[in-house]
Short mmCIF file of C-alpha atoms in Angstrom, two decimals:
data_model
loop_
_atom_site.label_atom_id
_atom_site.label_comp_id
_atom_site.label_asym_id
_atom_site.label_seq_id
_atom_site.Cartn_x
_atom_site.Cartn_y
_atom_site.Cartn_z
CA GLN A 1 0.00 0.00 0.00
CA LYS A 2 1.31 3.41 -0.93
CA GLU A 3 1.70 5.88 1.90
CA VAL A 4 -0.42 8.51 0.21
CA GLU A 5 -3.15 7.48 -2.21
CA GLN A 6 -4.93 9.71 -4.67
CA ASN A 7 -7.19 8.93 -7.58
CA SER A 8 -5.21 9.91 -10.67
CA GLY A 9 -8.31 11.18 -12.49
CA PRO A 10 -8.93 13.05 -14.58
CA LEU A 11 -11.72 14.52 -12.54
CA SER A 12 -13.87 16.49 -14.90
CA VAL A 13 -16.27 19.11 -13.53
CA PRO A 14 -18.26 21.89 -15.22
CA GLU A 15 -17.39 25.50 -14.58
CA GLY A 16 -19.07 26.78 -11.44
CA ALA A 17 -19.38 23.35 -9.81
CA ILE A 18 -17.66 22.07 -6.68
CA ALA A 19 -14.62 19.92 -7.30
CA SER A 20 -13.86 17.39 -4.59
CA LEU A 21 -10.37 15.91 -4.39
CA ASN A 22 -9.59 13.14 -1.96
CA CYS A 23 -6.50 11.65 -0.41
CA THR A 24 -5.95 8.79 2.03
CA TYR A 25 -2.77 8.11 3.96
CA SER A 26 -1.26 5.37 6.07
CA ASP A 27 1.11 7.19 8.46
CA ARG A 28 -0.92 7.65 11.63
CA GLY A 29 1.87 9.78 13.10
CA SER A 30 1.54 12.53 10.50
CA GLN A 31 0.32 15.80 11.94
CA SER A 32 0.40 18.13 8.96
CA PHE A 33 -1.20 17.89 5.56
CA PHE A 34 -0.76 19.91 2.42
CA TRP A 35 -2.32 20.49 -0.95
CA TYR A 36 -0.14 21.60 -3.82
CA ARG A 37 -1.35 22.69 -7.24
CA GLN A 38 0.78 21.97 -10.27
CA TYR A 39 0.06 23.35 -13.69
CA SER A 40 1.35 21.42 -16.66
CA GLY A 41 5.09 22.03 -17.11
CA LYS A 42 5.35 24.03 -13.87
CA SER A 43 6.51 23.25 -10.37
CA PRO A 44 4.11 22.60 -7.47
CA GLU A 45 2.83 25.55 -5.49
CA LEU A 46 1.39 25.30 -2.00
CA ILE A 47 -2.28 26.28 -1.83
CA MET A 48 -3.52 24.90 1.49
CA PHE A 49 -2.29 23.26 4.64
CA ILE A 50 -4.21 21.81 7.56
CA TYR A 51 -3.06 20.51 10.91
CA SER A 52 -6.27 19.95 12.88
CA ASN A 53 -9.29 17.78 12.35
CA GLY A 54 -12.16 19.55 10.66
CA ASP A 55 -12.39 22.13 7.92
CA LYS A 56 -10.16 25.01 6.96
CA GLU A 57 -11.36 27.55 4.44
CA ASP A 58 -9.35 29.93 2.30
CA GLY A 59 -11.32 31.72 -0.38
CA ARG A 60 -12.80 29.16 -2.75
CA PHE A 61 -10.72 26.37 -1.22
CA THR A 62 -11.65 24.21 1.77
CA ALA A 63 -9.37 21.54 3.18
CA GLN A 64 -10.94 18.83 5.31
CA LEU A 65 -9.04 16.53 7.62
CA ASN A 66 -10.23 13.39 9.39
CA LYS A 67 -7.33 11.80 11.23
CA ALA A 68 -9.39 8.92 12.60
CA SER A 69 -10.31 7.85 9.08
CA GLN A 70 -6.93 8.94 7.68
CA TYR A 71 -8.18 11.05 4.87
CA VAL A 72 -7.80 14.61 3.76
CA SER A 73 -9.78 16.31 1.04
CA LEU A 74 -9.79 19.54 -0.91
CA LEU A 75 -12.98 21.21 -2.08
CA ILE A 76 -12.86 23.88 -4.74
CA ARG A 77 -16.05 25.92 -4.94
CA ASP A 78 -17.14 27.76 -8.07
CA SER A 79 -14.56 25.89 -10.14
CA GLN A 80 -12.96 27.86 -12.95
CA PRO A 81 -11.11 26.66 -16.05
CA SER A 82 -7.99 28.20 -14.49
CA ASP A 83 -8.27 25.62 -11.70
CA SER A 84 -7.47 22.88 -14.22
CA ALA A 85 -4.24 21.38 -12.93
CA THR A 86 -2.87 18.42 -11.04
CA TYR A 87 -3.43 18.57 -7.29
CA LEU A 88 -0.88 16.88 -5.09
CA CYS A 89 -1.67 15.76 -1.58
CA ALA A 90 1.29 15.63 0.81
CA LEU A 91 1.76 14.83 4.45
CA GLY A 92 4.50 15.73 6.84
CA PHE A 93 6.63 12.72 7.59
CA SER A 94 6.38 11.92 11.28
CA GLY A 95 9.95 10.64 11.39
CA GLY A 96 11.48 14.11 11.21
CA TYR A 97 13.64 16.19 8.86
CA ASN A 98 10.57 18.14 7.72
CA LYS A 99 10.12 15.68 4.90
CA LEU A 100 6.95 15.54 2.87
CA ILE A 101 5.45 12.41 1.41
CA PHE A 102 3.55 13.10 -1.79
CA GLY A 103 0.72 11.36 -3.50
CA ALA A 104 0.86 10.91 -7.27
CA GLY A 105 -1.72 13.64 -7.79
CA THR A 106 -5.21 14.02 -9.19
CA ARG A 107 -5.68 15.77 -12.49
CA LEU A 108 -8.61 18.18 -12.46
CA ALA A 109 -10.22 19.42 -15.66
CA VAL A 110 -12.78 22.22 -15.40
CA HIS A 111 -14.70 22.63 -18.62
CA PRO A 112 -16.70 25.73 -19.61
CA ASP B 1 8.92 35.89 -1.26
CA VAL B 2 11.04 32.78 -1.15
CA LYS B 3 12.97 32.25 -4.31
CA VAL B 4 14.34 28.90 -5.33
CA THR B 5 16.22 28.80 -8.60
CA GLN B 6 17.59 25.93 -10.62
CA SER B 7 20.49 26.16 -13.02
CA SER B 8 18.71 24.96 -16.14
CA ARG B 9 15.11 24.53 -17.30
CA TYR B 10 16.01 22.01 -19.98
CA LEU B 11 19.06 19.83 -20.29
CA VAL B 12 20.04 17.15 -22.80
CA LYS B 13 22.92 14.84 -21.95
CA ARG B 14 24.41 11.66 -23.34
CA THR B 15 24.49 8.30 -21.60
CA GLY B 16 27.51 8.01 -19.35
CA GLU B 17 28.04 11.74 -18.87
CA LYS B 18 28.40 13.24 -15.41
CA VAL B 19 25.58 15.70 -14.87
CA PHE B 20 25.34 18.51 -12.33
CA LEU B 21 22.02 20.09 -11.39
CA GLU B 22 22.23 23.12 -9.14
CA CYS B 23 19.68 24.65 -6.82
CA VAL B 24 19.96 27.94 -4.98
CA GLN B 25 17.59 29.43 -2.41
CA ASP B 26 17.75 32.95 -1.08
CA MET B 27 15.87 32.63 2.24
CA ASP B 28 18.52 31.08 4.46
CA HIS B 29 16.51 27.86 4.66
CA GLU B 30 17.95 24.96 6.62
CA ASN B 31 16.59 22.03 4.66
CA MET B 32 16.78 21.38 0.95
CA PHE B 33 15.42 18.52 -1.12
CA TRP B 34 15.83 16.96 -4.54
CA TYR B 35 12.92 15.14 -6.15
CA ARG B 36 12.27 13.59 -9.48
CA GLN B 37 8.81 13.56 -10.98
CA ASP B 38 7.59 11.02 -13.48
CA PRO B 39 4.10 10.54 -14.91
CA GLY B 40 1.94 8.42 -12.63
CA LEU B 41 4.62 8.19 -9.95
CA GLY B 42 4.36 11.60 -8.41
CA LEU B 43 7.25 13.23 -6.60
CA ARG B 44 9.93 10.86 -5.34
CA LEU B 45 12.59 12.04 -2.93
CA ILE B 46 16.17 11.42 -4.08
CA TYR B 47 18.25 13.14 -1.38
CA PHE B 48 17.85 15.86 1.16
CA SER B 49 20.10 17.97 3.33
CA TYR B 50 19.33 19.50 6.72
CA ASP B 51 22.56 21.48 7.10
CA VAL B 52 25.75 22.36 5.28
CA LYS B 53 27.69 19.21 4.42
CA MET B 54 24.90 17.06 5.88
CA LYS B 55 22.88 14.81 3.62
CA GLU B 56 20.44 11.96 3.87
CA LYS B 57 19.24 9.46 1.30
CA GLY B 58 15.67 9.66 0.21
CA ASP B 59 13.62 6.92 -1.38
CA ILE B 60 15.52 6.55 -4.66
CA PRO B 61 19.19 7.59 -4.16
CA GLU B 62 20.75 5.00 -6.47
CA GLY B 63 22.73 6.59 -9.29
CA TYR B 64 22.75 10.01 -7.64
CA SER B 65 24.89 11.94 -5.20
CA VAL B 66 24.58 15.42 -3.70
CA SER B 67 26.72 18.21 -2.41
CA ARG B 68 25.96 21.03 -0.03
CA GLU B 69 29.04 23.17 0.59
CA LYS B 70 27.10 26.37 1.26
CA LYS B 71 23.76 26.79 2.95
CA GLU B 72 22.06 28.35 -0.04
CA ARG B 73 23.23 25.83 -2.64
CA PHE B 74 22.34 22.17 -3.05
CA SER B 75 23.66 20.23 -6.02
CA LEU B 76 22.46 16.96 -7.46
CA ILE B 77 25.00 14.87 -9.33
CA LEU B 78 24.29 12.07 -11.74
CA GLU B 79 27.56 10.17 -11.69
CA SER B 80 26.98 8.40 -15.00
CA ALA B 81 23.75 9.42 -16.64
CA SER B 82 21.46 6.70 -17.94
CA THR B 83 18.33 6.86 -20.04
CA ASN B 84 16.15 5.86 -17.08
CA GLN B 85 17.20 9.09 -15.38
CA THR B 86 15.33 11.09 -17.99
CA SER B 87 12.86 12.98 -15.82
CA MET B 88 11.77 16.28 -14.34
CA TYR B 89 14.00 17.20 -11.39
CA LEU B 90 12.64 19.52 -8.74
CA CYS B 91 14.48 21.20 -5.91
CA ALA B 92 12.71 22.45 -2.79
CA SER B 93 13.67 24.23 0.39
CA ILE B 94 12.11 24.67 3.80
CA ASN B 95 13.00 26.63 6.89
CA GLY B 96 13.08 23.67 9.25
CA GLY B 97 11.76 23.83 12.78
CA ASN B 98 8.09 22.90 12.84
CA SER B 99 7.45 23.97 9.26
CA TYR B 100 6.74 21.54 6.45
CA GLU B 101 5.91 24.17 3.84
CA GLN B 102 8.28 23.41 1.02
CA TYR B 103 8.99 25.92 -1.72
CA PHE B 104 9.88 24.54 -5.12
CA GLY B 105 12.18 25.71 -7.85
CA PRO B 106 10.98 25.81 -11.48
CA GLY B 107 12.34 22.35 -12.27
CA THR B 108 14.88 20.97 -14.73
CA ARG B 109 13.67 18.66 -17.46
CA LEU B 110 16.59 16.34 -18.13
CA THR B 111 16.73 14.13 -21.18
CA VAL B 112 19.43 11.48 -21.39
CA THR B 113 19.99 10.09 -24.88
#
């Protein structure tokens, strides 16, 4: 089992809809969780992080964390074509060194 | 803003060549990382460094080495390039402490022929 699992997609949603991206993980010791967005041919950029159970909202983005069930999700409200990208889930490695463990990413396509 | 730069955006090398990829960050970050990214495999950690002259192997260190002589610079070395090292290489840095927020460079797309 991979440490961080994501559906590779593509996840296709119409413009204006809510896109829901999910991620499950196996390291119960992880305390921090991140979502990176990566446009084709570009490097990943951090868009959200969450440390506590529950929801965290930032503009159109909401990160949700459930440590008991070991999943983290990202909701994008009012999806725009410019949101089309690959979204990488990452968790902070509990063994130190500030390492991140990345999932393979979910490709999101928002169509007009 | 944190700035992480990489020496080349695109690089083409021949099998057997020694290849140097350089990464520089300007925010006095403690920790630096080298990843490679391949379709369907996500980001895989090659090596990382948590201080000058200190290095640790990541998940796929075979065929690579690193050097960190100065805090701001972290180099990835392919001792003898092979075609299976054709990939996108990404450098990242982080301030250490309790932070896990990594900042990435623009990436180097390396092709080994």
